Tab-separated table of C-alpha atoms and ligand atoms in Angstrom:
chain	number	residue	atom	x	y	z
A	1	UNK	CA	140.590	93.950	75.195
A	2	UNK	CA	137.432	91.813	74.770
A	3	UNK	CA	137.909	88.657	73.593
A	4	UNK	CA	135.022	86.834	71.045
A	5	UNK	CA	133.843	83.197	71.908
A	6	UNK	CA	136.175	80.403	70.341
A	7	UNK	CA	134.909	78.847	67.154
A	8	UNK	CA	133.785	75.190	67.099
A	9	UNK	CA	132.696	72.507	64.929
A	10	UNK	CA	129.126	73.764	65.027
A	11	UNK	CA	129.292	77.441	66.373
A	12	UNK	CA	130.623	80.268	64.221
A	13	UNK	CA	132.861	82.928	65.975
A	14	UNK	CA	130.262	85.651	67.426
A	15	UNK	CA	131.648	89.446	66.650
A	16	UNK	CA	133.707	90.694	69.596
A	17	UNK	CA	131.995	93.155	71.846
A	18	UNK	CA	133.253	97.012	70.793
A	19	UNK	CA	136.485	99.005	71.310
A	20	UNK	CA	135.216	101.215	73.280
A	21	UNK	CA	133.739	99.035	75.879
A	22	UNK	CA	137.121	96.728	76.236
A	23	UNK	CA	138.543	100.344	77.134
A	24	UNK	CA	136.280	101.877	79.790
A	25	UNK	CA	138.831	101.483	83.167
A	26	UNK	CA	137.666	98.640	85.583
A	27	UNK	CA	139.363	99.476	89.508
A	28	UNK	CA	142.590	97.145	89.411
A	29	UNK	CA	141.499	96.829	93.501
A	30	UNK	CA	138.100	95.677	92.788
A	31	UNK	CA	139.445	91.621	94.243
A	32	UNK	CA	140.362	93.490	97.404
A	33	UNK	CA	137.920	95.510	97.226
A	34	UNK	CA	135.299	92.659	97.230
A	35	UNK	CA	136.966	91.723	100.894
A	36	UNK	CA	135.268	94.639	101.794
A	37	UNK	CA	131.948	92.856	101.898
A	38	UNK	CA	132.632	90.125	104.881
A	39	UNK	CA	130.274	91.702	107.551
A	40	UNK	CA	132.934	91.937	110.466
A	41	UNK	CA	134.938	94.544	107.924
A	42	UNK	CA	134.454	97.866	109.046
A	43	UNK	CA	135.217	99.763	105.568
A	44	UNK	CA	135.545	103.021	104.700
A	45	UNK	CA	135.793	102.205	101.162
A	46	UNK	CA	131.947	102.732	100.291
A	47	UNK	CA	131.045	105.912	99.426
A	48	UNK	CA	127.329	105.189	100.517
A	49	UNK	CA	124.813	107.263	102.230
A	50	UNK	CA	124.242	106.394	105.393
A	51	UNK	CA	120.582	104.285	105.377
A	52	UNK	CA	119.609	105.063	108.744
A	53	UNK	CA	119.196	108.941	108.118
A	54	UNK	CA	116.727	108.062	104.939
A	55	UNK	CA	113.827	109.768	105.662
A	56	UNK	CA	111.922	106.305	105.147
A	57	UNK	CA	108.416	107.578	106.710
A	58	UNK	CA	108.878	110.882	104.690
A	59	UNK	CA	109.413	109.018	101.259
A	60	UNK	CA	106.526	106.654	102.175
A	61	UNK	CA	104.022	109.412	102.690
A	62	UNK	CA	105.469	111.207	99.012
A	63	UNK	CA	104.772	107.816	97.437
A	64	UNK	CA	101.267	107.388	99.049
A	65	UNK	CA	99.968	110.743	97.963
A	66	UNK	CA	100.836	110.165	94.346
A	67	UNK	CA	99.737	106.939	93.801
A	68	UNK	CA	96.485	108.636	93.666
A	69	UNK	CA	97.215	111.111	91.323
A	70	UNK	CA	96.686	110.484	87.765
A	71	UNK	CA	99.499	109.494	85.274
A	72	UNK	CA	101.836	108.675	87.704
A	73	UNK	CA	101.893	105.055	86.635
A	74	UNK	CA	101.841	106.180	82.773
A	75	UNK	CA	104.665	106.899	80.257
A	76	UNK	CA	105.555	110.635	80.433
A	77	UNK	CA	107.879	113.318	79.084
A	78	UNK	CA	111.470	112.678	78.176
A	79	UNK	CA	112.099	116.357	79.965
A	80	UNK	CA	110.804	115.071	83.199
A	81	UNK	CA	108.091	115.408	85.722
A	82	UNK	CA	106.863	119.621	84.986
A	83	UNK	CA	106.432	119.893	89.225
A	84	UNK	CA	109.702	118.078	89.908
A	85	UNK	CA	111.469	120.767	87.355
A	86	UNK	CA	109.483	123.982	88.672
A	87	UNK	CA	110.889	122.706	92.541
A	88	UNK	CA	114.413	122.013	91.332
A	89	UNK	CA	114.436	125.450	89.020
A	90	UNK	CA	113.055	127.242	92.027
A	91	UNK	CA	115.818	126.052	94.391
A	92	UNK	CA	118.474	126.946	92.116
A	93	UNK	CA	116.983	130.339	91.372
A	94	UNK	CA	116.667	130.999	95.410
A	95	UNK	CA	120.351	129.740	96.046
A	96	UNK	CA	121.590	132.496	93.598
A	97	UNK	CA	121.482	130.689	90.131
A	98	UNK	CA	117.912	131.948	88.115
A	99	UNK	CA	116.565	129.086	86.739
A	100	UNK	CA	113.648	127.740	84.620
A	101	UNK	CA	111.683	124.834	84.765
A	102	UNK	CA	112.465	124.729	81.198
A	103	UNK	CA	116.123	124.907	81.416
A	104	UNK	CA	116.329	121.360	83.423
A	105	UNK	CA	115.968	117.340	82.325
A	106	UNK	CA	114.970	115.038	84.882
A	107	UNK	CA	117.847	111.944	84.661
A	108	UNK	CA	118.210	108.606	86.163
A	109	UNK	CA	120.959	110.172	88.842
A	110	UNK	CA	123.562	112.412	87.567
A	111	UNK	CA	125.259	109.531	86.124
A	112	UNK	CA	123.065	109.409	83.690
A	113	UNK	CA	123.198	112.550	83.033
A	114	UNK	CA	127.209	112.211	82.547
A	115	UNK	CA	126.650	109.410	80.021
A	116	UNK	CA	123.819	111.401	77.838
A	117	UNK	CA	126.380	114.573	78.027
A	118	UNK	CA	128.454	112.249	76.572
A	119	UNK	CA	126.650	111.504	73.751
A	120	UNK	CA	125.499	114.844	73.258
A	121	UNK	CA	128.659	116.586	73.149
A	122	UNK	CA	131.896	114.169	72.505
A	123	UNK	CA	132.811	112.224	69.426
A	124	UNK	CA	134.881	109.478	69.248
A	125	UNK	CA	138.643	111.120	69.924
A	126	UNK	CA	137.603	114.222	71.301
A	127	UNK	CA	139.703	115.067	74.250
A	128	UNK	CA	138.507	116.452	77.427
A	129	UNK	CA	139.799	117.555	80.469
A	130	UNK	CA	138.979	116.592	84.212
A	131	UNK	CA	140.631	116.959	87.539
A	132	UNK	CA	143.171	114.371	88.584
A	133	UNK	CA	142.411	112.450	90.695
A	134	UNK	CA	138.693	112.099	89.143
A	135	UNK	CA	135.088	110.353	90.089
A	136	UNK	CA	135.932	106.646	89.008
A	137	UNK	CA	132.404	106.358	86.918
A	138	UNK	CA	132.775	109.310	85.185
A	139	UNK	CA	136.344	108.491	83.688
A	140	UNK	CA	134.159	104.946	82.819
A	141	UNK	CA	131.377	107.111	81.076
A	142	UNK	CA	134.011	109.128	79.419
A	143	UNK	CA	136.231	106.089	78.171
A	144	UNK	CA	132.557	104.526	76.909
A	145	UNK	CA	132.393	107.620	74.883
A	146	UNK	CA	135.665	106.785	72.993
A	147	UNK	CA	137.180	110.322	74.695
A	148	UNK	CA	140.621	111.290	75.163
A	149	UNK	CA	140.464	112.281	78.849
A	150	UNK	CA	143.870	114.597	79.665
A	151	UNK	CA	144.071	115.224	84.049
A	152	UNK	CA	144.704	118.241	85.063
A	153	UNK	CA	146.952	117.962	88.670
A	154	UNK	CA	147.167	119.290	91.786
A	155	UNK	CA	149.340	121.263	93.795
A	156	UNK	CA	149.007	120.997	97.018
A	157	UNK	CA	145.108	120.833	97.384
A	158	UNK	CA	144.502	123.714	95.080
A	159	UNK	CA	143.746	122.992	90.839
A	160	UNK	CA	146.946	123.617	89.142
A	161	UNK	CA	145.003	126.421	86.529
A	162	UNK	CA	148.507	127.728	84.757
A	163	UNK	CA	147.840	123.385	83.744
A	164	UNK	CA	144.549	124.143	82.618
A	165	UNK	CA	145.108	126.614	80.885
A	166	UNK	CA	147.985	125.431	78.953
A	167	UNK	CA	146.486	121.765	78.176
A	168	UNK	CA	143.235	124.003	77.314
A	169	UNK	CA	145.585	125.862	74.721
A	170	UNK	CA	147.328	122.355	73.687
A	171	UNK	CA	143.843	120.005	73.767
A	172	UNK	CA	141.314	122.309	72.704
A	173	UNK	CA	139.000	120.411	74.862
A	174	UNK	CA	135.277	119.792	74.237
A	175	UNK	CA	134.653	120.516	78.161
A	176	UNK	CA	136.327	120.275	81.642
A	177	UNK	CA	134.615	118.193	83.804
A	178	UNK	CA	134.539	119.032	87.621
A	179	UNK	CA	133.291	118.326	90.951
A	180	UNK	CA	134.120	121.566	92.559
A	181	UNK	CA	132.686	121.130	95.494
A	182	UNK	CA	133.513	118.567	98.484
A	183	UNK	CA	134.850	116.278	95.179
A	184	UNK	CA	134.850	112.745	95.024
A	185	UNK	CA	137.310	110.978	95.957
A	186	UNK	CA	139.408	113.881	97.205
A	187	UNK	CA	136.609	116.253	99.693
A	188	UNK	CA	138.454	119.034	97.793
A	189	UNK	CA	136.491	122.262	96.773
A	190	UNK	CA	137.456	125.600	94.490
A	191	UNK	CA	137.616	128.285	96.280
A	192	UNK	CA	136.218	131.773	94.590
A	193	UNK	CA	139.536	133.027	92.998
A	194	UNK	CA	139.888	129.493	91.386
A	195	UNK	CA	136.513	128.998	89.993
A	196	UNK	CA	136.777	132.527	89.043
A	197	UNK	CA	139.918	131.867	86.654
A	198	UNK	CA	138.244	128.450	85.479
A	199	UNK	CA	135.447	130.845	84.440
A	200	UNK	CA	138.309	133.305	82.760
A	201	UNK	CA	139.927	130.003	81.173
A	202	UNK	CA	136.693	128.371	79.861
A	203	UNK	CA	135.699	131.633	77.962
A	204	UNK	CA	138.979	132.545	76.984
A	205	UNK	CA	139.845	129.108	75.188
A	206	UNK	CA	136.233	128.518	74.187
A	207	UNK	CA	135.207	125.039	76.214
A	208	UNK	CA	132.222	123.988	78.251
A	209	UNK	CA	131.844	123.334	81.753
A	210	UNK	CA	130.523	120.370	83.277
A	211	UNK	CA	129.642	120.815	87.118
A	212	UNK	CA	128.674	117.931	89.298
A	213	UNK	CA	127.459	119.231	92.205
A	214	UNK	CA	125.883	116.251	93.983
A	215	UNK	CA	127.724	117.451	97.233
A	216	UNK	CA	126.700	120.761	97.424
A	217	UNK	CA	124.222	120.788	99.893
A	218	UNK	CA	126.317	118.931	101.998
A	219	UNK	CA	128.221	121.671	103.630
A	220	UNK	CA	129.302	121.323	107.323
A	221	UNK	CA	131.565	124.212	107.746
A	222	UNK	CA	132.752	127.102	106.012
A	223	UNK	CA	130.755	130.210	103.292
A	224	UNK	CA	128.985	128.653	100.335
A	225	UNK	CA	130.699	129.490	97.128
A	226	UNK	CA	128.692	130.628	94.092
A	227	UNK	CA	128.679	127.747	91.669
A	228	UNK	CA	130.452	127.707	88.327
A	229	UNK	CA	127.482	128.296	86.315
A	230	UNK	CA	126.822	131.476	88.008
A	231	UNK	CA	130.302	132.892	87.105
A	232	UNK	CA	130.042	131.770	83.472
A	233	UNK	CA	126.347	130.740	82.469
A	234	UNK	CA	127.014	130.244	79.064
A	235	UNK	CA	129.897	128.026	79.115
A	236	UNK	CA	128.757	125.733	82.213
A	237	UNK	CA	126.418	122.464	81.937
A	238	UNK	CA	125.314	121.463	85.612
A	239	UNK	CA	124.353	118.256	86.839
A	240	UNK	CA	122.541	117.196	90.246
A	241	UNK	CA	121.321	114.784	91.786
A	242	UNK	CA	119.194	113.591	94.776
A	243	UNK	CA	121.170	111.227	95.963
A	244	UNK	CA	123.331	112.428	98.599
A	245	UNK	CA	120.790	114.448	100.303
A	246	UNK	CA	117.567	112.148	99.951
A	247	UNK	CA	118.480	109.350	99.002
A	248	UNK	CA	120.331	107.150	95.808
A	249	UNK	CA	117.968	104.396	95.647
A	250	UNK	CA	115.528	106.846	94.352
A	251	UNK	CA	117.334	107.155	91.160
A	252	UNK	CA	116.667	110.912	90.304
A	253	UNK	CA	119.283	113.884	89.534
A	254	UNK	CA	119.025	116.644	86.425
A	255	UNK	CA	120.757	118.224	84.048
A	256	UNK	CA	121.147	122.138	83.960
A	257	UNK	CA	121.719	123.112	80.771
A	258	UNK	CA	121.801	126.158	78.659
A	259	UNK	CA	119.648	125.857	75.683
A	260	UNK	CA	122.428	125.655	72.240
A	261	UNK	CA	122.320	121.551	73.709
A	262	UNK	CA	119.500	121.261	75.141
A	263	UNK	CA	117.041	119.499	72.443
A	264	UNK	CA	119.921	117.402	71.536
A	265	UNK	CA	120.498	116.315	74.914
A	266	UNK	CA	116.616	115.491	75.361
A	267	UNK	CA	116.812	113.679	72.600
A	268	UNK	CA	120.029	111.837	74.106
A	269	UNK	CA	117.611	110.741	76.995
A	270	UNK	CA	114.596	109.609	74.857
A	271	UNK	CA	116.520	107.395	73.246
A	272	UNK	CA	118.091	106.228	76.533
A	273	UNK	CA	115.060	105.397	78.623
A	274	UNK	CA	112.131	107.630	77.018
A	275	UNK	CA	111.706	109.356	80.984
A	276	UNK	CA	113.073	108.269	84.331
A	277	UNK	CA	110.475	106.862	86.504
A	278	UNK	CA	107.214	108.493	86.259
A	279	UNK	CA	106.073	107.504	90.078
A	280	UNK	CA	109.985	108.423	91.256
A	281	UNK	CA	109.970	112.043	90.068
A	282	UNK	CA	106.315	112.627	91.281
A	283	UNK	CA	107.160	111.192	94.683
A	284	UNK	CA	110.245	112.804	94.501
A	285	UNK	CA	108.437	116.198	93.890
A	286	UNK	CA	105.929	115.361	96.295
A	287	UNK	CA	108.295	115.312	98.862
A	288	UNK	CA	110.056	118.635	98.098
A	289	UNK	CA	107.070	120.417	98.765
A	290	UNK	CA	105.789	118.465	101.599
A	291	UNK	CA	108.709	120.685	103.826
A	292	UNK	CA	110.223	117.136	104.920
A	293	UNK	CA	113.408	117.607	102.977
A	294	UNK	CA	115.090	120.394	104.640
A	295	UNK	CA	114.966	119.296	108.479
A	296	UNK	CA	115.799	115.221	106.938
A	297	UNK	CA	118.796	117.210	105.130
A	298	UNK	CA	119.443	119.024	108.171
A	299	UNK	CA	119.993	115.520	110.222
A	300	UNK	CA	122.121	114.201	107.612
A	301	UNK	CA	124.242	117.154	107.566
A	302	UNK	CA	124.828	117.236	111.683
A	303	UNK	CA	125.200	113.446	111.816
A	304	UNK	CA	127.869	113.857	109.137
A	305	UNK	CA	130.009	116.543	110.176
A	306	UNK	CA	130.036	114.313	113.953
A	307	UNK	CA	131.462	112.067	111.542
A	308	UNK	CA	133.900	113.752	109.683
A	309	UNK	CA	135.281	115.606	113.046
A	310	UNK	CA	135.654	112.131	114.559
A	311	UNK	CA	137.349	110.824	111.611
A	312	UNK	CA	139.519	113.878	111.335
A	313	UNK	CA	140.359	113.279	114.995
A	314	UNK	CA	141.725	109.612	115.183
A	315	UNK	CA	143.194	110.228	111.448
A	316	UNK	CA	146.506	111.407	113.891
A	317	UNK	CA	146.956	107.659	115.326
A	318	UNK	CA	145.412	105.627	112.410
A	319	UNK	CA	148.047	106.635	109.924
A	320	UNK	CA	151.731	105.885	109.891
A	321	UNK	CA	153.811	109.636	111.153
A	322	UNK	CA	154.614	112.032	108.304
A	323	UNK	CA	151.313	111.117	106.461
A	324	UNK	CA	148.932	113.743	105.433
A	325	UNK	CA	145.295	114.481	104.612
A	326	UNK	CA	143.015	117.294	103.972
A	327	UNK	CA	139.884	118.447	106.024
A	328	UNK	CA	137.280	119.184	103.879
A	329	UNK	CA	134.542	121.408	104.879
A	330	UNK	CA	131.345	119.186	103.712
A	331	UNK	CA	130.491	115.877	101.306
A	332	UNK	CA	131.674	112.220	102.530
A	333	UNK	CA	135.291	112.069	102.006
A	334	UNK	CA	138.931	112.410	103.291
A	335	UNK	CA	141.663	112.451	101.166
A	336	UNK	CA	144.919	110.948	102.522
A	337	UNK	CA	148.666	110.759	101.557
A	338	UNK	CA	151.257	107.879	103.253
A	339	UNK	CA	154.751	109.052	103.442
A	340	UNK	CA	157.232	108.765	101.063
A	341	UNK	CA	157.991	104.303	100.055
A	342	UNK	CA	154.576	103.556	101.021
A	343	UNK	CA	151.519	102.029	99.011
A	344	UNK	CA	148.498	102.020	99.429
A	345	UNK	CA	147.366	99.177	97.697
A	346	UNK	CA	149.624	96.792	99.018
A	347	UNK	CA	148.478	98.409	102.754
A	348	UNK	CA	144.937	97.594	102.167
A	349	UNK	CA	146.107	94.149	102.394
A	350	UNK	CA	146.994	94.097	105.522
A	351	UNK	CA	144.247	96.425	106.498
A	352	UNK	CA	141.937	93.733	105.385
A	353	UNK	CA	143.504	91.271	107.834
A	354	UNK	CA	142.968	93.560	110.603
A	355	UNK	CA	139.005	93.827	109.215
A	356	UNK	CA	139.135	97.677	107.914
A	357	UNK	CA	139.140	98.872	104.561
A	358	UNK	CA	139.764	102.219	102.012
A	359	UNK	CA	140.065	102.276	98.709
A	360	UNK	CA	143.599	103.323	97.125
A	361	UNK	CA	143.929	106.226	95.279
A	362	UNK	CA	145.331	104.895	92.491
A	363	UNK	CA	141.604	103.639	91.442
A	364	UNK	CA	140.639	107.565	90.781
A	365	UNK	CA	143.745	108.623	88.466
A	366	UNK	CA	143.271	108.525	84.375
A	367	UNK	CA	147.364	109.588	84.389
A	368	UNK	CA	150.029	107.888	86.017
A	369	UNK	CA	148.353	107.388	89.588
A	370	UNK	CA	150.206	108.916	92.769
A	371	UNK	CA	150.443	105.172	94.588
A	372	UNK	CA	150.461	106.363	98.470
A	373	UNK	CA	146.939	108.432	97.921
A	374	UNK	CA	144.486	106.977	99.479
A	375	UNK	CA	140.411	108.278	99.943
A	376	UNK	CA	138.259	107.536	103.585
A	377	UNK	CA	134.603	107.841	103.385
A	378	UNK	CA	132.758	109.266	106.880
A	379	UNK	CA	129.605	108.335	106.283
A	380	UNK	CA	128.770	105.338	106.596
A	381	UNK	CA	129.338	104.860	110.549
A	382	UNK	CA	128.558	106.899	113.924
A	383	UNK	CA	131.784	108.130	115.358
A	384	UNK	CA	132.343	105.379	117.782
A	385	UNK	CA	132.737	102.759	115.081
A	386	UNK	CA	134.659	105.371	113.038
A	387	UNK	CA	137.117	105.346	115.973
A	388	UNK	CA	136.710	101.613	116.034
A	389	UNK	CA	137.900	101.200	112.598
A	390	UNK	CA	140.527	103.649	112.720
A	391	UNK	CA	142.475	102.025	115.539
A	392	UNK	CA	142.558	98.792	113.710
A	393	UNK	CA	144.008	100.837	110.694
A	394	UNK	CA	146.545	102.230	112.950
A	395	UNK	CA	147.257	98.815	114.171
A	396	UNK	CA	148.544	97.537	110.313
A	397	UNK	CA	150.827	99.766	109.329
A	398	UNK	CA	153.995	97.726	111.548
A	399	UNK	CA	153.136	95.308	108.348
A	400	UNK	CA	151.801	97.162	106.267
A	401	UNK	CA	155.042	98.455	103.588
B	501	PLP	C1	130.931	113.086	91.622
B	501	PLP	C2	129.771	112.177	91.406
B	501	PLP	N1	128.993	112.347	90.330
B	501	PLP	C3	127.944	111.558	90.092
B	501	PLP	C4	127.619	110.531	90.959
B	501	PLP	C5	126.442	109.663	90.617
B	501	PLP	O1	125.368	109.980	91.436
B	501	PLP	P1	123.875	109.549	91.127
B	501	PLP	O2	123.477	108.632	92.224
B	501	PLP	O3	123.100	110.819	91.121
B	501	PLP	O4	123.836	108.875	89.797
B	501	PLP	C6	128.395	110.306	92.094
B	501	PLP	C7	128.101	109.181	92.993
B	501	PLP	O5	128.813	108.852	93.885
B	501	PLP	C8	129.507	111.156	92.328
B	501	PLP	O6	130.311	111.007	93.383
């Protein structure tokens, strides 16, 4: 709860800050978690892009070019740069989803665009349903919005649906949010039959979708799946986002959305920021068509799954026996389980004294948090320092109960 400054002889008391913001979650690990920073920590913590794969002299050139172009320094339209939208719309369209330029707004990231669906569709109370474990900012965005956010478990590494559907029944949700592909923090992805029966369960109780998708593209084995807004385009709201596959510094990811919200929610971002950054979403759009992206996106993707293999390699000898942990086919994380009496927060202790670092599950949970989960990120390192790090986790857990 927020507390007001103390009154004094010549102050007044100031009013406290609102309800709402004393409630939105802060990570109980975020002391530890600041250990991560010491430079001789190899962490796998972040869940960061790796910088050398930016396509640095790719992004310079987009920038270049438009400084010349009129208007790119000027205020513009809340809706967003009209050549970033056509490129977006026509990559959706050729990946299976038909999509207008008109049907997309241009946010500041896709976290943005979580906070102005927010505000577009939730009033204070309204209860809405995500997967548990969930992205840590989004359950922040949510709890800013004064929602009631319900989880909706696991079993196994599959979506317990007969749970969705029933808490559907019992919440009468304004929307299910989900990152159904390569999620954060668990690398977990629907397969067809389960977003099919989200689909079923969405129009049958009469809720929206959200769909984050800002891991999509990064797929490193396995058949692409058709998205959720294929399977049930009037129910689903998607967002994405550049910055997994360009980069996040530039600040630039969309909403999808069909058009019963759509003035509402471009109203939402008027009021939030008038536009995101004229000169970003021209440079950003520059770049698209320039033909850079796809061979930059292809680098990221090979250097990543060399990554994840070499994580999912030493993950045999860097946990304690009778662990367990997924392999996802694509994204940036692993999601891991210790065995029965251990915890992962009080582990990351000792990992920290050994100089390696991950961040506890329990940071990710809105419910009662499972305390032996536990999420890796690949990333961030070539494989030699992945198997560098790993061995030093391995060597904490004689210590590490
Ligand atoms: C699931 C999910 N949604 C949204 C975001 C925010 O991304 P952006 O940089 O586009 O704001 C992230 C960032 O990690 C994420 O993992």
């Amino acid at each position: 709860m927020p507390t007001a400054p103390q009154d004094t002889a010549s102050t007044r008391v100031l009013p406290a800050p609102s309800l709402r913001a004393g409630s939105a979650k802060t990570s109980p690990v975020r002391d530890l978690l600041a250990l991560t920073r010491r430079p001789e920590v190899i962490s796998f913590a972040g869940g960061l892009p790796a910088p050398e794969l930016f396509d640095v002299d790719g992004i310079r050139a987009a920038f270049d070019a438009v400084l010349d172009s009129p208007g790119v320094l000027q205020y513009s339209t809340s809706e967003g740069d009209p050549h970033l939208r056509e490129e977006v719309a026509r990559r959706y369209t050729a990946d299976g989803l038909p999509t207008d330029a008109a049907d997309l707004i241009i946010t500041t990231g896709s976290q943005q665009g979580l906070g102005l669906l927010s505000t577009t569709l939730l009033d204070p109370g309204d209860t809405i349903l995500v997967e548990e474990p969930c992205y840590l900012a989004a359950l922040q965005t949510f709890a800013l919005a004064g929602a009631r956010v319900v989880g909706i478990p696991y079993i196994g590494d599959e979506l317990d649906l007969a749970a969705l559907d029933r808490l559907a029944e019992e919440h009468g949700p304004k929307f299910f949010y989900t990152v159904p592909t390569f999620q954060n923090p668990t690398g977990r992805t629907h397969g067809l039959e389960a977003r099919q029966a989200i689909a079923e369960i969405a129009r049958r109780r009469g809720f929206r979708i959200v769909e984050d998708e800002p891991y999509r593209q990064l797929r490193y084995s396995g058949d692409p799946l058709p998205s959720l807004a294929e399977l049930a385009p009037e129910h689903v709201i998607s967002l994405g986002s550049f910055s997994k596959v360009i980069a996040p510094g530039l600040r630039i990811g969309w909403i999808r959305t069909t058009a019963d919200v759509r003035p509402a929610i471009t109203i939402a971002k008027q009021a939030a920021d008038l536009h995101t950054s004229t000169i970003d979403q021209a440079a950003a759009a520059h770049y698209l068509v320039s033909g850079r992206g796809e061979p930059a996106l292809d680098r990221i993707r090979n250097a990543y799954a060399a990554r994840r293999d070499a994580m999912l390699d030493a993950l045999p000898s860097a946990l304690p026996s009778g662990s367990t942990w997924n392999r996802p086919d694509g994204g940036m994380f692993v999601w891991a389980r210790l065995p029965e009496g251990w915890d992962a927060t009080e582990s990351l202790a000792h990992a920290l004294t050994k100089d390696v670092a991950y961040v506890p599950g329990l940071s990710f949970y809105c419910g009662t948090p499972d305390p032996r989960t536990l999420r890796l990120s690949f990333t961030t390192y070539a494989p030699d320092r992945i198997r560098d790090g790993l061995s030093r986790l391995g060597a904490t857990w004689g210590a590490g109960r």
